[in-house]
mmCIF file of C-alpha atoms in Angstrom:
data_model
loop_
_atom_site.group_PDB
_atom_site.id
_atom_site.type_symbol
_atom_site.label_atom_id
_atom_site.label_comp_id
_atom_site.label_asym_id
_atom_site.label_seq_id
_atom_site.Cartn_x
_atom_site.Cartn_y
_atom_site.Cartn_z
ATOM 1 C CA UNK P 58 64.007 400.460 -66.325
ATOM 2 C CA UNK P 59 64.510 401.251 -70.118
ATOM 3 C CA UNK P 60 61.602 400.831 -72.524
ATOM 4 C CA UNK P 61 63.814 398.386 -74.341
ATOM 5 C CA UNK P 62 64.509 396.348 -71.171
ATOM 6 C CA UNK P 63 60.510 396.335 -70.436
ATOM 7 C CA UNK P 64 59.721 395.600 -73.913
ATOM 8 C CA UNK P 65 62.570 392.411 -73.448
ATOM 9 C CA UNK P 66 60.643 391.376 -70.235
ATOM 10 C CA UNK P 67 57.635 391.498 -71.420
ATOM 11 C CA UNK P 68 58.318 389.544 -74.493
ATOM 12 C CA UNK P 69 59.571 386.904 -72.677
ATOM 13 C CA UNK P 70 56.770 386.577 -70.274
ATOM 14 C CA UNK P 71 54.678 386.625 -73.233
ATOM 15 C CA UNK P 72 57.181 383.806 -74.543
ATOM 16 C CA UNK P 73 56.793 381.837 -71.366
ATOM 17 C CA UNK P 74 53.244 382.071 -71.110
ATOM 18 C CA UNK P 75 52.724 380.189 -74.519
ATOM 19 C CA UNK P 76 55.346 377.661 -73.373
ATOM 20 C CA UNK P 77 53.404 377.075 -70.713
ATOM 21 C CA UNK P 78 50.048 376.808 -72.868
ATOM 22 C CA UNK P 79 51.685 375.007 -75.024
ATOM 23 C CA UNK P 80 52.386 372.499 -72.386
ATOM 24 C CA UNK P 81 49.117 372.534 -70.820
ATOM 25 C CA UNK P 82 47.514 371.635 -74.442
ATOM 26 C CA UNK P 83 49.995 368.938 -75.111
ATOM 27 C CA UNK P 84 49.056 367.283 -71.073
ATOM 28 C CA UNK P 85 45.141 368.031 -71.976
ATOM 29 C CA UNK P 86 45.722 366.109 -75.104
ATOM 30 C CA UNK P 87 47.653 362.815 -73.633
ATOM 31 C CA UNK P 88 45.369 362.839 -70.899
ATOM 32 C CA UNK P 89 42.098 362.761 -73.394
ATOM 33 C CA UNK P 90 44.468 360.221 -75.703
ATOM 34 C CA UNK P 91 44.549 358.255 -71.891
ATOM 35 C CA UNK P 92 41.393 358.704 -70.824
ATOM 36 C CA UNK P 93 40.229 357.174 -74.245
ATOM 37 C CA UNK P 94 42.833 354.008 -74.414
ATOM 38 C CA UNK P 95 41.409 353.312 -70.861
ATOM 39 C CA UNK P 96 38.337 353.850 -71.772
ATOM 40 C CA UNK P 97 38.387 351.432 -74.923
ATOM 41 C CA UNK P 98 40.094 348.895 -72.162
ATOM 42 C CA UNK P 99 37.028 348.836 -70.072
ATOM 43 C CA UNK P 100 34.810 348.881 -72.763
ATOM 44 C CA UNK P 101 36.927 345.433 -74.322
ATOM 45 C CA UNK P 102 37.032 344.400 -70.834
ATOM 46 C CA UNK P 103 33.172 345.079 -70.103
ATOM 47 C CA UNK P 104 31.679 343.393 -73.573
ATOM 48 C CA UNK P 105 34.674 340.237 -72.723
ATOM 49 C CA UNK P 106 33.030 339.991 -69.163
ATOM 50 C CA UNK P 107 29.421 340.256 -70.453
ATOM 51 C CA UNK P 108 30.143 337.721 -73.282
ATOM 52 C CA UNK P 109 32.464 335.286 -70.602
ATOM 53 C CA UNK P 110 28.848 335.550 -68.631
ATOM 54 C CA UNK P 111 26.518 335.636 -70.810
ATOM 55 C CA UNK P 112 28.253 332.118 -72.407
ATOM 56 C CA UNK P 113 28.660 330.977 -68.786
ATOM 57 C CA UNK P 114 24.997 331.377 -68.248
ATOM 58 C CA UNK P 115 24.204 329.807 -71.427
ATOM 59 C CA UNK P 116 26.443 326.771 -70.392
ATOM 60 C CA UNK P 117 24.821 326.338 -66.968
ATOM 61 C CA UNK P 118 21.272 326.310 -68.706
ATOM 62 C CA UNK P 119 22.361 323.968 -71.170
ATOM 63 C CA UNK P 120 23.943 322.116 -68.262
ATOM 64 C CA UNK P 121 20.985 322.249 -66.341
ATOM 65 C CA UNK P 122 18.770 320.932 -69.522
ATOM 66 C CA UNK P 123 21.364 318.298 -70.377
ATOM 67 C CA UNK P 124 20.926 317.419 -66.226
ATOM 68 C CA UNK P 125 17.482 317.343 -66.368
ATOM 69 C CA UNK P 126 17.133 315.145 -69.452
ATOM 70 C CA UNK P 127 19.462 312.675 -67.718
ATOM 71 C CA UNK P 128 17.646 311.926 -64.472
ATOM 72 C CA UNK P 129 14.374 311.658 -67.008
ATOM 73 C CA UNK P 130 16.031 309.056 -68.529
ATOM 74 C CA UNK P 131 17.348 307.655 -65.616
ATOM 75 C CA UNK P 132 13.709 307.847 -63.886
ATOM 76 C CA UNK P 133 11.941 306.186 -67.002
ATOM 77 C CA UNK P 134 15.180 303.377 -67.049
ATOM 78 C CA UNK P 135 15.279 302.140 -63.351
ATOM 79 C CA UNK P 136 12.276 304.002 -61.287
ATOM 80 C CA UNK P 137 12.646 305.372 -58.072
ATOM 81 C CA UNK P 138 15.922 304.842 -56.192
ATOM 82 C CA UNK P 139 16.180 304.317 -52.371
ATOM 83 C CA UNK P 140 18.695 306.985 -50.821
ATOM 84 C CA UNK P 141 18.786 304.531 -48.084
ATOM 85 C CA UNK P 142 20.995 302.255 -51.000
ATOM 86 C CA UNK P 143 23.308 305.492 -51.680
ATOM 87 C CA UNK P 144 26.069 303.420 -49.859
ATOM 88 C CA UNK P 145 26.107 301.193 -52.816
ATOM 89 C CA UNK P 146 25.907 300.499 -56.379
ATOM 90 C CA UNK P 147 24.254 298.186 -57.905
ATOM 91 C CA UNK P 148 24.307 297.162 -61.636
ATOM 92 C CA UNK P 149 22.385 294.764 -63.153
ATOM 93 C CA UNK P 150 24.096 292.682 -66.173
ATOM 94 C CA UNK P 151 22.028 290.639 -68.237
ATOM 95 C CA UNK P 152 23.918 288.667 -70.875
ATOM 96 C CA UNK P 153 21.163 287.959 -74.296
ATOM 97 C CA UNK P 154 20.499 285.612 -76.368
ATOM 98 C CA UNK P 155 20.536 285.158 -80.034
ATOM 99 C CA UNK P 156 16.643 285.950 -80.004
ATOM 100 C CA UNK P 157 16.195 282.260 -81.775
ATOM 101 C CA UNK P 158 13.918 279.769 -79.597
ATOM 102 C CA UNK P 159 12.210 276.737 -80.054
ATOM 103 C CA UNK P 160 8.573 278.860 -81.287
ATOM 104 C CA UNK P 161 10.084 280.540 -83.916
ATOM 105 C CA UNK P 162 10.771 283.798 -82.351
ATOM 106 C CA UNK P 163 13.590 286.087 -82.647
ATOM 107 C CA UNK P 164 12.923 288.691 -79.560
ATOM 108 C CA UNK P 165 16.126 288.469 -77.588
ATOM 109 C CA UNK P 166 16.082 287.417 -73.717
ATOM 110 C CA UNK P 167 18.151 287.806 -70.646
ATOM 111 C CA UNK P 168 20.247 284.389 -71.142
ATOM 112 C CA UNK P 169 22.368 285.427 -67.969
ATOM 113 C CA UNK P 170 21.230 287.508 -65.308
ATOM 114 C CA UNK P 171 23.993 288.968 -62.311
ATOM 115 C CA UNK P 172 23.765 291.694 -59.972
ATOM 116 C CA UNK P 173 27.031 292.998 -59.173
ATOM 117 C CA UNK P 174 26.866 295.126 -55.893
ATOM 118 C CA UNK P 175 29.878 297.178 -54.896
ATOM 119 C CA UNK P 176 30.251 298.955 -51.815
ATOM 120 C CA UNK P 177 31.383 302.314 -52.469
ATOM 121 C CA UNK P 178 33.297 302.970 -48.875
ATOM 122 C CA UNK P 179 35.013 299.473 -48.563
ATOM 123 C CA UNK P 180 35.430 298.737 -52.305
ATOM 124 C CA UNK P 181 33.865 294.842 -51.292
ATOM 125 C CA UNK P 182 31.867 293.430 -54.220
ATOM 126 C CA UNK P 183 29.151 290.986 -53.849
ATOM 127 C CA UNK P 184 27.479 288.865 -57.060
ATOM 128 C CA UNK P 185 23.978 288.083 -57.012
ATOM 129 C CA UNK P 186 23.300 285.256 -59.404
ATOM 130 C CA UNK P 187 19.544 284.742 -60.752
ATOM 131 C CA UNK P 188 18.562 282.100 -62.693
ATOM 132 C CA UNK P 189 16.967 282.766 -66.023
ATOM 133 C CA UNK P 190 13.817 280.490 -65.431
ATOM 134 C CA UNK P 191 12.838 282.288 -62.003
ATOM 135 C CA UNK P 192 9.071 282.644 -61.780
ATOM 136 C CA UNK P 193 7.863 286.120 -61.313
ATOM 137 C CA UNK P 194 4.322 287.678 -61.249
ATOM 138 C CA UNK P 195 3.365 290.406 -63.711
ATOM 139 C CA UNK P 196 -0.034 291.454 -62.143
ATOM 140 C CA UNK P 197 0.465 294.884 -64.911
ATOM 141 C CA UNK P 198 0.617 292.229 -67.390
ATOM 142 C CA UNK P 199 -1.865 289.725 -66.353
ATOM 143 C CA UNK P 200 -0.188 286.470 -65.617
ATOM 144 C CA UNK P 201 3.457 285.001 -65.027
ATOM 145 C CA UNK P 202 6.819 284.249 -66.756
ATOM 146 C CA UNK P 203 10.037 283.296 -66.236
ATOM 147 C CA UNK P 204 12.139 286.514 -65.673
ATOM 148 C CA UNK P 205 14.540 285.227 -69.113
ATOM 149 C CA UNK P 206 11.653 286.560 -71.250
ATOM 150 C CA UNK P 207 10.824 290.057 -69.496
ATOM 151 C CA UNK P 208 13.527 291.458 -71.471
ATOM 152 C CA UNK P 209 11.339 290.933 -74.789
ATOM 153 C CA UNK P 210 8.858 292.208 -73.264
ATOM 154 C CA UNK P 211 9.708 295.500 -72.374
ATOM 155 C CA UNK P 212 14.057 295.424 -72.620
ATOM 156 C CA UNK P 213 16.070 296.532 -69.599
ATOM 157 C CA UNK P 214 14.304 298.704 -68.014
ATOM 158 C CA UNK P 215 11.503 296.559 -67.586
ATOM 159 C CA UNK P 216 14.144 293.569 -66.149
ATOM 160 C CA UNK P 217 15.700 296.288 -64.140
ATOM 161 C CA UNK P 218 12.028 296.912 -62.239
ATOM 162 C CA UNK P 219 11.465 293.056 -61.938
ATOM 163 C CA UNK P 220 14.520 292.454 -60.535
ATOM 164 C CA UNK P 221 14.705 295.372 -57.954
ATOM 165 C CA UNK P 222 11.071 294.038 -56.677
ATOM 166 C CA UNK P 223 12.546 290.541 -56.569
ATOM 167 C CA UNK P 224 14.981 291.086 -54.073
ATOM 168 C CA UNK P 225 13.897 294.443 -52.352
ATOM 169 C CA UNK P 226 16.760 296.521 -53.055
ATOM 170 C CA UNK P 227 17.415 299.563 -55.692
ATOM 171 C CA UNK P 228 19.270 299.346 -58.823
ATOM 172 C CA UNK P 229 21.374 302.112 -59.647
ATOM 173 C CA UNK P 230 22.422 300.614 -63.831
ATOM 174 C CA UNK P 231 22.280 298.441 -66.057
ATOM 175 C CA UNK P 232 24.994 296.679 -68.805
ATOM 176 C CA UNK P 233 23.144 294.420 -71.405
ATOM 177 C CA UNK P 234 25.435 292.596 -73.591
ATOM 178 C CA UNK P 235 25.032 289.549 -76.513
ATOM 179 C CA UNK P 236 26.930 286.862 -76.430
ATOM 180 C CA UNK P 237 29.226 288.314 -79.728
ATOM 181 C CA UNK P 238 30.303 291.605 -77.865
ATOM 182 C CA UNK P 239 30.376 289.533 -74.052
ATOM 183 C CA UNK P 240 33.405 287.239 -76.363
ATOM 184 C CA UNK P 241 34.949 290.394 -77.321
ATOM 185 C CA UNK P 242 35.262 291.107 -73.885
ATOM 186 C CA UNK P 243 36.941 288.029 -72.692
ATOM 187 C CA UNK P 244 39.044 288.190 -75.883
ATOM 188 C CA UNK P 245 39.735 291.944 -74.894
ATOM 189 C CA UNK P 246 41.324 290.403 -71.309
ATOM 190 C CA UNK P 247 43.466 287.858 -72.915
ATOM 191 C CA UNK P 248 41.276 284.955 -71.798
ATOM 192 C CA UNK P 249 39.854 283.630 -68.568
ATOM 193 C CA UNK P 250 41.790 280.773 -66.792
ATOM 194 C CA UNK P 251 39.780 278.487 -64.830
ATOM 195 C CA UNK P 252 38.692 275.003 -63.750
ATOM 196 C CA UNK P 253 36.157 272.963 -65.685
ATOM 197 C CA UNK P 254 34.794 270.579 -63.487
ATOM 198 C CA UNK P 255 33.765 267.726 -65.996
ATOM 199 C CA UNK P 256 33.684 267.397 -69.501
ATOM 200 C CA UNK P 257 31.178 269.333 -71.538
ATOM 201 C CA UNK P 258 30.014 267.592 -74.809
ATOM 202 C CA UNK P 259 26.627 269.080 -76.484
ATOM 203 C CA UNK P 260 25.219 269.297 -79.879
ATOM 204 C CA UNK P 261 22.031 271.521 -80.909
ATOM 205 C CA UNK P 262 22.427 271.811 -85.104
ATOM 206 C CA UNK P 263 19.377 273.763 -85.149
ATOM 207 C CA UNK P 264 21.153 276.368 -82.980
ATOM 208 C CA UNK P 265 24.489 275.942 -84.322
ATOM 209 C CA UNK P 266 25.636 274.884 -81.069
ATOM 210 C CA UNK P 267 28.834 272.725 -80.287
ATOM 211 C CA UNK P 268 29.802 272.491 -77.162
ATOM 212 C CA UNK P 269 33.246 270.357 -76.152
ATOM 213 C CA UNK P 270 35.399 271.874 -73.886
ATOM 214 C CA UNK P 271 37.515 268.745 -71.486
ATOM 215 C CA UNK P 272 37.743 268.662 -67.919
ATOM 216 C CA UNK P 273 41.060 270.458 -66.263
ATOM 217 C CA UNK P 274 42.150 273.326 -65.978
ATOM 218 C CA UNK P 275 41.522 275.980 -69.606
ATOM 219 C CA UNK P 276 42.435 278.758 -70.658
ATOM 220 C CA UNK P 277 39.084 279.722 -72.503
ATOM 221 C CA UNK P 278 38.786 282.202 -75.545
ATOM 222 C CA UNK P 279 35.735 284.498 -75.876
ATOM 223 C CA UNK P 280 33.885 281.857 -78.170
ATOM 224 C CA UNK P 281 35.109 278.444 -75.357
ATOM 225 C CA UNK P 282 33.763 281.095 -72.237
ATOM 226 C CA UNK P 283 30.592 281.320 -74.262
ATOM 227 C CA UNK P 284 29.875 277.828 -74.419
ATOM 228 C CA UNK P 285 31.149 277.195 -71.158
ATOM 229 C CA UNK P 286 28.182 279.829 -69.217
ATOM 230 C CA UNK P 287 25.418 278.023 -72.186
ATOM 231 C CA UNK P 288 26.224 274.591 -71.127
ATOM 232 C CA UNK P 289 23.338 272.497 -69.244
ATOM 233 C CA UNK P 290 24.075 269.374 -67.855
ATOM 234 C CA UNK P 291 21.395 267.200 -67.403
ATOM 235 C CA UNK P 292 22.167 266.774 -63.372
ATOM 236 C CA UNK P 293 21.813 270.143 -62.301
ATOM 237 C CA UNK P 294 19.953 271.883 -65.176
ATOM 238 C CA UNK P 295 20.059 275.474 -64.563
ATOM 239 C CA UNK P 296 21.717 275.668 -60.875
ATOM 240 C CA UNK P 297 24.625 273.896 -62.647
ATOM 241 C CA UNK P 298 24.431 276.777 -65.150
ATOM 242 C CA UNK P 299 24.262 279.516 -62.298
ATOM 243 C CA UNK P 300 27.421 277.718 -60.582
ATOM 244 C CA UNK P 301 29.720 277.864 -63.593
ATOM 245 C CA UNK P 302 28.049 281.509 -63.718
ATOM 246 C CA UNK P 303 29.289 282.240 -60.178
ATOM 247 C CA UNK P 304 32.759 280.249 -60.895
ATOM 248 C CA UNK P 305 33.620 282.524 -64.247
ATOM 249 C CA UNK P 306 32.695 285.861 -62.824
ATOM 250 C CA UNK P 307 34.753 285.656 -59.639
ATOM 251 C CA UNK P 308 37.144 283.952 -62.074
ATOM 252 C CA UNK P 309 36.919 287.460 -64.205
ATOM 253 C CA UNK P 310 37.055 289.450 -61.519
ATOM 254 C CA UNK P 311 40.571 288.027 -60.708
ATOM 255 C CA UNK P 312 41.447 288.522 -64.097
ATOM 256 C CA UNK P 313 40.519 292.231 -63.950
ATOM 257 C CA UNK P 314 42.656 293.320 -60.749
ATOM 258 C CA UNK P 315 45.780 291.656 -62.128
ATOM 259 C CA UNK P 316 48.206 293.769 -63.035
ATOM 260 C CA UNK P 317 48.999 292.613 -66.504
ATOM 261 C CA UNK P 318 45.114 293.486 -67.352
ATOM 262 C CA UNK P 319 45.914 297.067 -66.900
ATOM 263 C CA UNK P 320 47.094 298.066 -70.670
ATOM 264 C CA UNK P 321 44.271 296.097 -71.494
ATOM 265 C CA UNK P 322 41.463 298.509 -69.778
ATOM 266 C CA UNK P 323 41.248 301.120 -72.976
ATOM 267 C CA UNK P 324 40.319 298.178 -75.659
ATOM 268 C CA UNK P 325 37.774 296.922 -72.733
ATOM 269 C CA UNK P 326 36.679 300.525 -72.112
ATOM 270 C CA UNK P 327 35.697 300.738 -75.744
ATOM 271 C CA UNK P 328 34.016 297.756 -75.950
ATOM 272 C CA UNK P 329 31.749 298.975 -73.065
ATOM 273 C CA UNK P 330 31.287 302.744 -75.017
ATOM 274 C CA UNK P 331 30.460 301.224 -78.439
ATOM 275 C CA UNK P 332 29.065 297.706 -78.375
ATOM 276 C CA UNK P 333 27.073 297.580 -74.956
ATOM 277 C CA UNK P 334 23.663 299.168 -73.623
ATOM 278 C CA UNK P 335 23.605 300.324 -70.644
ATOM 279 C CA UNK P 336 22.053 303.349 -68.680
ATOM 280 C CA UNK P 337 25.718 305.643 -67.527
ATOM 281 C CA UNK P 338 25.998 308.405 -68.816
ATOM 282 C CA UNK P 339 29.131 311.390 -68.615
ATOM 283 C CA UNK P 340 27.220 312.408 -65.253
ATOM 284 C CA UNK P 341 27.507 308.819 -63.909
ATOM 285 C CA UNK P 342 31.503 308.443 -65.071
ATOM 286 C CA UNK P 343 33.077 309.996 -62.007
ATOM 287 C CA UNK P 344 31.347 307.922 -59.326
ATOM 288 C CA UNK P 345 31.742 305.196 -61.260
ATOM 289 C CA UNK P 346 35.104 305.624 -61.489
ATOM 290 C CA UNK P 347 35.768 306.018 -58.275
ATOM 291 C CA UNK P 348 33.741 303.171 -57.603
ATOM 292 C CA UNK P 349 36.178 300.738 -59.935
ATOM 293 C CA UNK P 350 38.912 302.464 -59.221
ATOM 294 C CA UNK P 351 38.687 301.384 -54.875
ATOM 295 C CA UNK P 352 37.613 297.988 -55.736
ATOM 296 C CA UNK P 353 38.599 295.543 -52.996
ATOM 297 C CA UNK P 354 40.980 292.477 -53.825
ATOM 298 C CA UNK P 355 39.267 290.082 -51.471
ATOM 299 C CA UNK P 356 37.683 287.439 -53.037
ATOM 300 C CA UNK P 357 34.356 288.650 -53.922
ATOM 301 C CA UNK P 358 31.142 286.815 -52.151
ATOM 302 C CA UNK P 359 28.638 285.455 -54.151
ATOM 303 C CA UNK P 360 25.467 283.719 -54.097
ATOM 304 C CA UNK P 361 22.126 282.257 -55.709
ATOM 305 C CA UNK P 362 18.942 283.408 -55.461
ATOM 306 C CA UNK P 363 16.878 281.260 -53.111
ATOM 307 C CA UNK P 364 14.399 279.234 -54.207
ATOM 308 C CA UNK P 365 13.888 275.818 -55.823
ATOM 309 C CA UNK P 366 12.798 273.484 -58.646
ATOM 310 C CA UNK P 367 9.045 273.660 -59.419
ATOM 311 C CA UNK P 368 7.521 270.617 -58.696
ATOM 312 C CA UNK P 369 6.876 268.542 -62.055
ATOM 313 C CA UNK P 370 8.578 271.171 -64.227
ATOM 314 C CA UNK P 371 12.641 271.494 -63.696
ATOM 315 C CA UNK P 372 13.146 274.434 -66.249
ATOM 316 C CA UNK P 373 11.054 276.708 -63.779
ATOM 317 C CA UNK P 374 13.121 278.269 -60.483
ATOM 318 C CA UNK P 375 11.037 279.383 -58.286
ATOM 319 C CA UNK P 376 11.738 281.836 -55.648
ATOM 320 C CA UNK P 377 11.906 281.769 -51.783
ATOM 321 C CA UNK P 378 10.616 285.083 -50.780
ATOM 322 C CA UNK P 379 11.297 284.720 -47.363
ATOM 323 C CA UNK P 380 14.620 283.681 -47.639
ATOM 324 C CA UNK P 381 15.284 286.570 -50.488
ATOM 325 C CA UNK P 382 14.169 289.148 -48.182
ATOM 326 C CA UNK P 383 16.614 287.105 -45.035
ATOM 327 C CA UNK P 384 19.942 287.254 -47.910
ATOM 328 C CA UNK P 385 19.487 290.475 -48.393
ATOM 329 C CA UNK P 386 18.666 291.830 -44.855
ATOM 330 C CA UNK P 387 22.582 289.939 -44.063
ATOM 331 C CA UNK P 388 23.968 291.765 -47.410
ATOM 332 C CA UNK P 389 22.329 295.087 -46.961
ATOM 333 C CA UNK P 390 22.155 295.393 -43.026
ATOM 334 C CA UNK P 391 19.696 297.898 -42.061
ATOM 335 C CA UNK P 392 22.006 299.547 -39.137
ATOM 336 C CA UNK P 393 24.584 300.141 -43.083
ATOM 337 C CA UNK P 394 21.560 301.294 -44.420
ATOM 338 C CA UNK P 395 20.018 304.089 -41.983
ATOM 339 C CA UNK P 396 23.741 305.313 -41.854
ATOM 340 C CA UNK P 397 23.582 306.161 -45.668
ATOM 341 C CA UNK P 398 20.212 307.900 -45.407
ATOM 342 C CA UNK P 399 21.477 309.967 -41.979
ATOM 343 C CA UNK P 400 24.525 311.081 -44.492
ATOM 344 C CA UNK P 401 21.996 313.276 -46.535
#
């Protein structure tokens, strides 16, 4: 071999070996340009996970406090609820007054009073109707009163307790309503269609009261249904009040499952959000949905609370224990009942 052929060899091994450095440098380099794209990916990905987590966490103790605050609430509103009633749901309406009475007072009370019981597996819903003037003890308050004036005592929750001592069972809510948004309401539905059973003429100027609605079948407006539920004949007092009460609500329940009534549901849903007090809340809206949403089309059952006139006084109702406890052993059987509480 020449020296000018091993000086040509050698050059281009020389030549070759910087080629190959060359390449080596520019692989090092994309692979540190890699390694640090990846490496800003899991650190984006890493602070996005600890951020989606750390708000996650945050959410769940904010949903835990917002959960805690509720059954509070729900504790201080209705007291302790039998799981042995989880089958159910019962809500207690109470329909006010004006708050104007013949003392001078202006503290409203529970002018109607209806517990509506649904059964959450068949859909069936049963109305309990309870007069206004029952007699109930108060031994926390030393003495008795017709159940109408616990609500100015100490408002719904109060009625609520009264009411699930009266007749044994729990109550799961309450809707209170005046007798301005309860018109809306009907209004809301297009009117309640029903039969009045004889004509209704009163006049109370002092109340602003007039009452005239003819026998025969109505169609009553929000203001006409008002009147209709206020109305006292002079036969039957207040069970005559309690039947029309009975007669209108199965007559509104009707009303409700009709078809037709269905684009009315969002006006009526607002009316309930804005212009009513009651205890559900955004935790109670699913099962209550569901609840509504299954109810049965059979004729709803209702009935009266036992009891009778007080001797000597007609405005007081007072109650049959006995038969309370017997109504409500036939509505709420216990075999129903221990089948709930086995569920848990």
């Amino acid at each position: 071999m020449g020296k000018e052929q091993y000086t040509s060899t050698r050059e281009n091994i020389l030549r070759k070996r910087k080629i190959q450095a060359r390449r080596r440098r520019k692989a090092l380099l994309r692979l540190f340009f890699l390694l640090v794209f990846l490496g800003a990916i899991m650190a984006g990905v890493l602070y996005v996970g600890y951020t989606v987590v750390s708000w996650g966490s945050r959410i769940y103790q904010e949903y835990q406090a917002m959960y805690a605050g509720y059954t509070e609430r729900q504790q201080e509103r209705r007291g302790e609820i039998d799981p042995r009633f989880d089958g159910y749901t019962n809500i207690l309406v109470m329909g006010l007054d004006d708050g104007a009475d013949e003392t001078g007072g202006q503290e409203k009370r529970a002018d109607t009073i209806l517990l509506i019981s649904l059964e959450n597996d068949t859909g069936k819903v049963r109305f309990i109707n309870i007069p206004r003037d029952t007699w109930i003890e108060l031994p926390d308050h030393g003495g008795q009163m017709k159940l109408k004036s616990v609500y100015a005592l100490g408002g719904p929750s109060m009625m609520v307790r009264q009411v699930s001592n009266l007749l044994g069972i729990s109550v799961h809510q309450y809707i209170a309503l005046d007798m301005e948004t309860f018109a809306k309401l009907v209004d809301a539905l297009g009117g309640i269609d029903l039969y009045v059973e004889g004509n209704m003429d009163y006049e109370d100027p002092e109340a602003e009261l007039s009452i005239h609605i003819r026998q025969g079948y109505q169609h009553l407006d929000g203001e006409q249904a008002g009147k209709y539920l206020r109305y006292r004949s002079e036969e039957l007092g207040d069970v005559g009040r309690v039947q029309r009460q009975q007669k209108f609500v199965k007559a509104m329940y009707q009303k409700l499952l009709q078809f037709e009534t269905i684009p009315k549901l969002p006006a009526v849903a607002e009316i309930f959000k804005q212009q009513m007090e009651t205890s559900a809340e955004i935790f109670d809206s699913a099962h209550l949905a569901n609840v509504l949403r299954s109810m049965s089309s059979e004729p709803p059952a209702s009935i009266m609370l036992p009891g009778a006139v007080a001797e000597g006084d007609d405005t007081i109702w007072v109650p049959d224990e006995a038969a309370i406890q017997k109504r409500m052993q036939e509505l709420f059987p216990a075999e129903t009942l221990e089948q709930a509480k086995d569920k848990e």
